[in-house]
Amino acid sequence: MKLFLSTDFEGTSGIVAWEQIIEGQQEYAQGRLLLTREVNAVIGGAQEAGAGEFVVNDAHHVMRNLHPQELAGEATLISGRHKPLYMMEGLDSSFAGVCFVSYHGSIGAERAVLCHTYSPAAIWEVRLNGQVVGEAGINALVAAHYGVPIVLVSGDDVTVQEAEVVAPAAEKIVVKHSLGRFAAAHLHPDKACELLRAGAHRAVERLARGDERLAPPSFALPVRLEVTFLVADMAEMACSVRGVERTAARTVSLSGENLLDIYRQFVAVVILARALADR
């Protein structure tokens, strides 16, 4: 059995500040250690239940937060920026399940630690078929395209609640409770890893016995993805991508029946808008 892990950073127990998760910052080394332990806990639990192959996509910021030699399970690591499928690079139909590890809440969440949706400097809101979604919801488009179920989601309480929309039957592991955008009540890291290991073990056991509730995400077609930016010129720039329609001053819409194409369009839109934000 082969599992795909898309790993973010903000949803790790003990993390509440950008300084903990950005390369070059003083607290980054500690944050990296906390993240690695949680990723390895997921791999370890899945291994114990019979999973034998793991691909980990380091999907946070510059995407080189995890060291290959530190990963359990002889996992393959996908790292580095500008991957064609971004947070979902490496996934295909050969995988038995997807794990979203250390994910975070959407930018519009009322109370979610370090919340954002792909780019806090560019994106104000994303709606999928009319419903506000975060990164788990957007990334689920790729899982749905390849017909792979999302079997585990970890992060703060807001993250796992938002994931119910696309992965209602996934194992949901809450490692901290958000108190605000820069505050949370954390489980002890050892306890968090214990829960992650147990959750991954359950997920693989359920896959092995053919639990029908662990089905791939499904969406009403055609899918409509609406992206609202912080400023209008970002929406104007996004319209350079074929198939993107401007529906309001700061909002563009992507729609169609090919979920992978929509995701690819979204990635292109994010990169273009972020370029404006960086200037």
Short mmCIF file of C-alpha atoms in Angstrom, two decimals:
data_model
loop_
_atom_site.label_atom_id
_atom_site.label_comp_id
_atom_site.label_asym_id
_atom_site.label_seq_id
_atom_site.Cartn_x
_atom_site.Cartn_y
_atom_site.Cartn_z
CA MET A 1 0.00 0.00 0.00
CA LYS A 2 1.32 3.41 -1.01
CA LEU A 3 0.42 6.69 0.75
CA PHE A 4 0.87 10.30 -0.35
CA LEU A 5 1.55 12.91 2.34
CA SER A 6 1.10 16.59 1.55
CA THR A 7 2.77 18.37 4.45
CA ASP A 8 2.25 21.99 5.42
CA PHE A 9 3.63 23.54 8.63
CA GLU A 10 1.17 25.89 10.33
CA GLY A 11 -0.94 23.03 11.69
CA THR A 12 1.86 21.55 13.80
CA SER A 13 1.47 21.47 17.58
CA GLY A 14 3.56 24.26 19.14
CA ILE A 15 3.44 26.54 16.08
CA VAL A 16 1.80 29.98 16.36
CA ALA A 17 4.13 32.44 14.60
CA TRP A 18 5.63 32.98 11.17
CA GLU A 19 9.07 33.16 12.82
CA GLN A 20 8.77 29.47 13.66
CA ILE A 21 8.11 28.32 10.11
CA ILE A 22 10.15 30.57 7.80
CA GLU A 23 13.66 29.57 6.83
CA GLY A 24 16.31 31.88 8.28
CA GLN A 25 14.28 32.91 11.31
CA GLN A 26 15.66 32.23 14.79
CA GLU A 27 12.93 29.78 15.83
CA TYR A 28 12.81 27.88 12.52
CA ALA A 29 15.04 25.01 13.68
CA GLN A 30 12.66 24.16 16.52
CA GLY A 31 9.64 24.43 14.23
CA ARG A 32 11.26 22.14 11.67
CA LEU A 33 11.90 19.54 14.39
CA LEU A 34 8.27 19.65 15.56
CA LEU A 35 7.00 19.25 12.00
CA THR A 36 9.33 16.37 11.20
CA ARG A 37 8.24 14.49 14.30
CA GLU A 38 4.57 14.79 13.30
CA VAL A 39 5.24 13.66 9.73
CA ASN A 40 7.19 10.67 11.01
CA ALA A 41 4.41 9.81 13.44
CA VAL A 42 1.97 9.54 10.53
CA ILE A 43 4.41 7.39 8.55
CA GLY A 44 5.14 5.21 11.56
CA GLY A 45 1.50 4.54 12.32
CA ALA A 46 0.74 3.75 8.70
CA GLN A 47 3.73 1.41 8.54
CA GLU A 48 2.57 -0.48 11.60
CA ALA A 49 -0.79 -1.07 9.89
CA GLY A 50 0.81 -2.41 6.71
CA ALA A 51 1.56 0.54 4.42
CA GLY A 52 4.89 -0.01 2.70
CA GLU A 53 5.61 2.99 0.49
CA PHE A 54 5.43 6.71 1.18
CA VAL A 55 5.82 9.86 -0.90
CA VAL A 56 6.05 13.11 1.05
CA ASN A 57 5.48 16.44 -0.69
CA ASP A 58 7.02 19.22 1.40
CA ALA A 59 4.45 21.88 0.53
CA HIS A 60 5.21 24.83 2.82
CA HIS A 61 6.70 28.16 1.71
CA VAL A 62 9.99 27.44 -0.13
CA MET A 63 9.22 23.72 0.31
CA ARG A 64 12.51 22.54 1.76
CA ASN A 65 11.59 22.15 5.41
CA LEU A 66 12.11 18.39 5.66
CA HIS A 67 15.47 16.61 5.31
CA PRO A 68 15.31 13.35 3.32
CA GLN A 69 17.50 11.46 5.80
CA GLU A 70 15.21 12.33 8.70
CA LEU A 71 12.05 10.85 7.21
CA ALA A 72 10.78 7.51 8.49
CA GLY A 73 9.76 4.63 6.27
CA GLU A 74 12.44 5.33 3.67
CA ALA A 75 9.96 7.85 2.30
CA THR A 76 10.53 9.60 -1.00
CA LEU A 77 10.68 13.37 -0.51
CA ILE A 78 9.45 15.90 -3.08
CA SER A 79 10.83 19.32 -2.22
CA GLY A 80 11.59 22.67 -3.80
CA ARG A 81 9.52 25.50 -5.23
CA HIS A 82 7.49 25.89 -8.43
CA LYS A 83 6.29 22.32 -8.70
CA PRO A 84 3.70 21.92 -11.48
CA LEU A 85 1.11 20.55 -9.05
CA TYR A 86 2.32 22.62 -6.11
CA MET A 87 1.05 21.08 -2.83
CA MET A 88 -0.14 17.95 -4.63
CA GLU A 89 2.89 17.26 -6.82
CA GLY A 90 3.61 13.54 -7.01
CA LEU A 91 0.06 12.27 -6.60
CA ASP A 92 -1.37 9.86 -9.16
CA SER A 93 -3.88 7.03 -9.26
CA SER A 94 -1.39 4.46 -7.93
CA PHE A 95 -1.81 5.72 -4.34
CA ALA A 96 -4.20 4.14 -1.87
CA GLY A 97 -4.70 7.31 0.14
CA VAL A 98 -3.78 10.95 0.75
CA CYS A 99 -2.80 12.46 4.11
CA PHE A 100 -2.92 16.21 4.72
CA VAL A 101 -0.44 16.74 7.57
CA SER A 102 -0.05 19.95 9.60
CA TYR A 103 -2.62 21.84 7.54
CA HIS A 104 -4.24 25.13 8.60
CA GLY A 105 -7.53 27.00 8.30
CA SER A 106 -8.71 29.23 5.46
CA ILE A 107 -8.01 32.95 5.36
CA GLY A 108 -11.64 33.79 6.16
CA ALA A 109 -11.92 31.60 9.25
CA GLU A 110 -13.09 33.48 12.32
CA ARG A 111 -10.47 31.97 14.62
CA ALA A 112 -7.69 29.91 13.03
CA VAL A 113 -4.00 30.07 13.87
CA LEU A 114 -1.82 31.36 11.00
CA CYS A 115 -4.81 31.10 8.67
CA HIS A 116 -4.43 31.86 4.96
CA THR A 117 -5.34 30.32 1.62
CA TYR A 118 -2.23 29.68 -0.46
CA SER A 119 -1.00 33.27 -0.35
CA PRO A 120 -1.81 35.61 2.56
CA ALA A 121 -0.36 38.49 0.53
CA ALA A 122 -2.72 37.96 -2.40
CA ILE A 123 -5.85 35.91 -1.67
CA TRP A 124 -8.77 37.20 0.40
CA GLU A 125 -11.17 34.25 -0.18
CA VAL A 126 -11.70 31.12 -2.28
CA ARG A 127 -15.08 29.50 -2.91
CA LEU A 128 -15.61 26.06 -4.41
CA ASN A 129 -19.10 25.61 -5.83
CA GLY A 130 -20.20 28.52 -3.67
CA GLN A 131 -18.68 27.31 -0.40
CA VAL A 132 -15.67 28.91 1.27
CA VAL A 133 -12.74 26.49 1.29
CA GLY A 134 -9.16 26.41 2.49
CA GLU A 135 -6.19 24.57 1.09
CA ALA A 136 -7.57 21.13 1.95
CA GLY A 137 -10.68 21.83 -0.13
CA ILE A 138 -8.72 23.17 -3.10
CA ASN A 139 -6.18 20.34 -3.00
CA ALA A 140 -9.00 17.81 -2.88
CA LEU A 141 -9.59 18.60 -6.56
CA VAL A 142 -6.39 16.73 -7.42
CA ALA A 143 -7.29 13.79 -5.20
CA ALA A 144 -10.71 13.62 -6.86
CA HIS A 145 -9.16 13.74 -10.34
CA TYR A 146 -6.98 10.72 -9.59
CA GLY A 147 -9.68 8.90 -7.63
CA VAL A 148 -7.68 8.72 -4.38
CA PRO A 149 -9.40 9.13 -0.99
CA ILE A 150 -8.23 11.61 1.62
CA VAL A 151 -7.72 9.34 4.63
CA LEU A 152 -6.16 11.65 7.26
CA VAL A 153 -6.18 15.37 8.01
CA SER A 154 -4.23 16.94 10.88
CA GLY A 155 -3.94 20.46 12.22
CA ASP A 156 -5.91 22.75 14.52
CA ASP A 157 -9.61 22.31 15.27
CA VAL A 158 -10.68 24.76 12.54
CA THR A 159 -8.71 22.89 9.88
CA VAL A 160 -10.29 19.53 10.55
CA GLN A 161 -13.74 21.11 10.69
CA GLU A 162 -13.23 22.73 7.27
CA ALA A 163 -12.00 19.40 5.86
CA GLU A 164 -15.37 17.78 6.58
CA VAL A 165 -16.64 19.22 3.30
CA VAL A 166 -14.25 17.19 1.13
CA ALA A 167 -13.19 14.35 3.44
CA PRO A 168 -16.01 13.58 5.87
CA ALA A 169 -14.78 10.06 6.65
CA ALA A 170 -11.05 10.83 6.98
CA GLU A 171 -9.30 10.40 10.28
CA LYS A 172 -9.23 13.89 11.81
CA ILE A 173 -6.40 14.60 14.24
CA VAL A 174 -6.60 17.85 16.22
CA VAL A 175 -3.19 18.71 17.69
CA LYS A 176 -4.09 22.21 18.92
CA HIS A 177 -7.09 24.51 19.41
CA SER A 178 -6.93 27.96 17.88
CA LEU A 179 -7.47 30.97 20.14
CA GLY A 180 -6.79 33.53 17.43
CA ARG A 181 -4.57 34.01 14.40
CA PHE A 182 -1.41 34.01 16.51
CA ALA A 183 -2.41 31.98 19.56
CA ALA A 184 -3.41 28.40 20.26
CA ALA A 185 -3.67 25.82 23.03
CA HIS A 186 -1.37 22.95 22.07
CA LEU A 187 -1.21 19.32 22.93
CA HIS A 188 2.21 18.30 24.18
CA PRO A 189 4.21 17.31 21.07
CA ASP A 190 4.58 13.75 22.35
CA LYS A 191 0.81 13.48 22.77
CA ALA A 192 0.21 14.99 19.34
CA CYS A 193 2.52 12.43 17.76
CA GLU A 194 0.81 9.64 19.66
CA LEU A 195 -2.58 10.68 18.25
CA LEU A 196 -1.16 11.06 14.74
CA ARG A 197 0.41 7.60 14.86
CA ALA A 198 -2.85 6.06 16.05
CA GLY A 199 -4.90 7.95 13.46
CA ALA A 200 -2.66 6.87 10.59
CA HIS A 201 -2.80 3.29 11.85
CA ARG A 202 -6.62 3.39 11.83
CA ALA A 203 -6.70 4.98 8.36
CA VAL A 204 -4.56 2.23 6.82
CA GLU A 205 -6.50 -0.50 8.59
CA ARG A 206 -9.71 0.95 7.17
CA LEU A 207 -8.22 1.07 3.68
CA ALA A 208 -7.04 -2.52 4.00
CA ARG A 209 -10.48 -3.80 4.91
CA GLY A 210 -12.14 -1.79 2.15
CA ASP A 211 -14.03 0.75 4.23
CA GLU A 212 -16.38 2.24 1.62
CA ARG A 213 -16.68 5.48 3.56
CA LEU A 214 -13.08 6.29 2.56
CA ALA A 215 -14.10 7.27 -0.95
CA PRO A 216 -12.37 9.84 -3.16
CA PRO A 217 -13.72 13.40 -2.93
CA SER A 218 -16.60 14.13 -5.26
CA PHE A 219 -17.82 17.42 -6.69
CA ALA A 220 -20.90 18.50 -8.57
CA LEU A 221 -19.88 19.23 -12.15
CA PRO A 222 -19.07 21.59 -13.65
CA VAL A 223 -16.91 22.78 -10.76
CA ARG A 224 -16.72 26.52 -10.18
CA LEU A 225 -13.74 27.93 -8.28
CA GLU A 226 -13.99 31.63 -7.36
CA VAL A 227 -10.90 33.48 -6.16
CA THR A 228 -11.12 36.92 -4.57
CA PHE A 229 -7.88 38.87 -4.26
CA LEU A 230 -6.81 41.67 -1.96
CA VAL A 231 -6.67 44.24 -4.76
CA ALA A 232 -8.21 44.59 -8.21
CA ASP A 233 -5.00 44.55 -10.25
CA MET A 234 -4.37 40.99 -9.09
CA ALA A 235 -7.68 39.93 -10.61
CA GLU A 236 -6.77 41.74 -13.82
CA MET A 237 -3.44 39.91 -13.99
CA ALA A 238 -5.13 36.56 -13.30
CA CYS A 239 -7.18 36.96 -16.46
CA SER A 240 -3.96 36.36 -18.42
CA VAL A 241 -4.57 32.67 -17.72
CA ARG A 242 -6.75 31.03 -20.36
CA GLY A 243 -10.22 30.15 -19.10
CA VAL A 244 -10.20 32.63 -16.21
CA GLU A 245 -13.18 34.98 -16.13
CA ARG A 246 -13.32 38.20 -14.15
CA THR A 247 -16.64 38.39 -12.31
CA ALA A 248 -16.03 41.37 -10.01
CA ALA A 249 -13.36 43.98 -9.37
CA ARG A 250 -11.28 41.62 -7.21
CA THR A 251 -12.80 38.24 -8.14
CA VAL A 252 -12.13 35.75 -10.90
CA SER A 253 -13.86 32.48 -11.70
CA LEU A 254 -12.48 29.18 -13.01
CA SER A 255 -14.95 26.53 -14.11
CA GLY A 256 -15.10 23.24 -15.94
CA GLU A 257 -15.35 19.50 -15.60
CA ASN A 258 -11.65 18.62 -15.64
CA LEU A 259 -10.64 19.01 -12.00
CA LEU A 260 -6.92 18.81 -12.68
CA ASP A 261 -7.14 21.61 -15.25
CA ILE A 262 -8.96 23.80 -12.76
CA TYR A 263 -6.31 23.17 -10.14
CA ARG A 264 -3.54 23.96 -12.61
CA GLN A 265 -5.29 27.19 -13.54
CA PHE A 266 -5.59 28.07 -9.87
CA VAL A 267 -1.86 27.52 -9.32
CA ALA A 268 -1.04 29.78 -12.26
CA VAL A 269 -3.39 32.45 -10.93
CA VAL A 270 -1.77 32.30 -7.49
CA ILE A 271 1.73 32.67 -8.91
CA LEU A 272 0.74 35.67 -11.02
CA ALA A 273 -1.04 37.43 -8.16
CA ARG A 274 1.79 36.72 -5.74
CA ALA A 275 4.24 38.35 -8.14
CA LEU A 276 2.30 41.60 -7.79
CA ALA A 277 2.18 41.24 -4.00
CA ASP A 278 5.94 40.82 -3.82
CA ARG A 279 6.58 44.19 -5.42
#
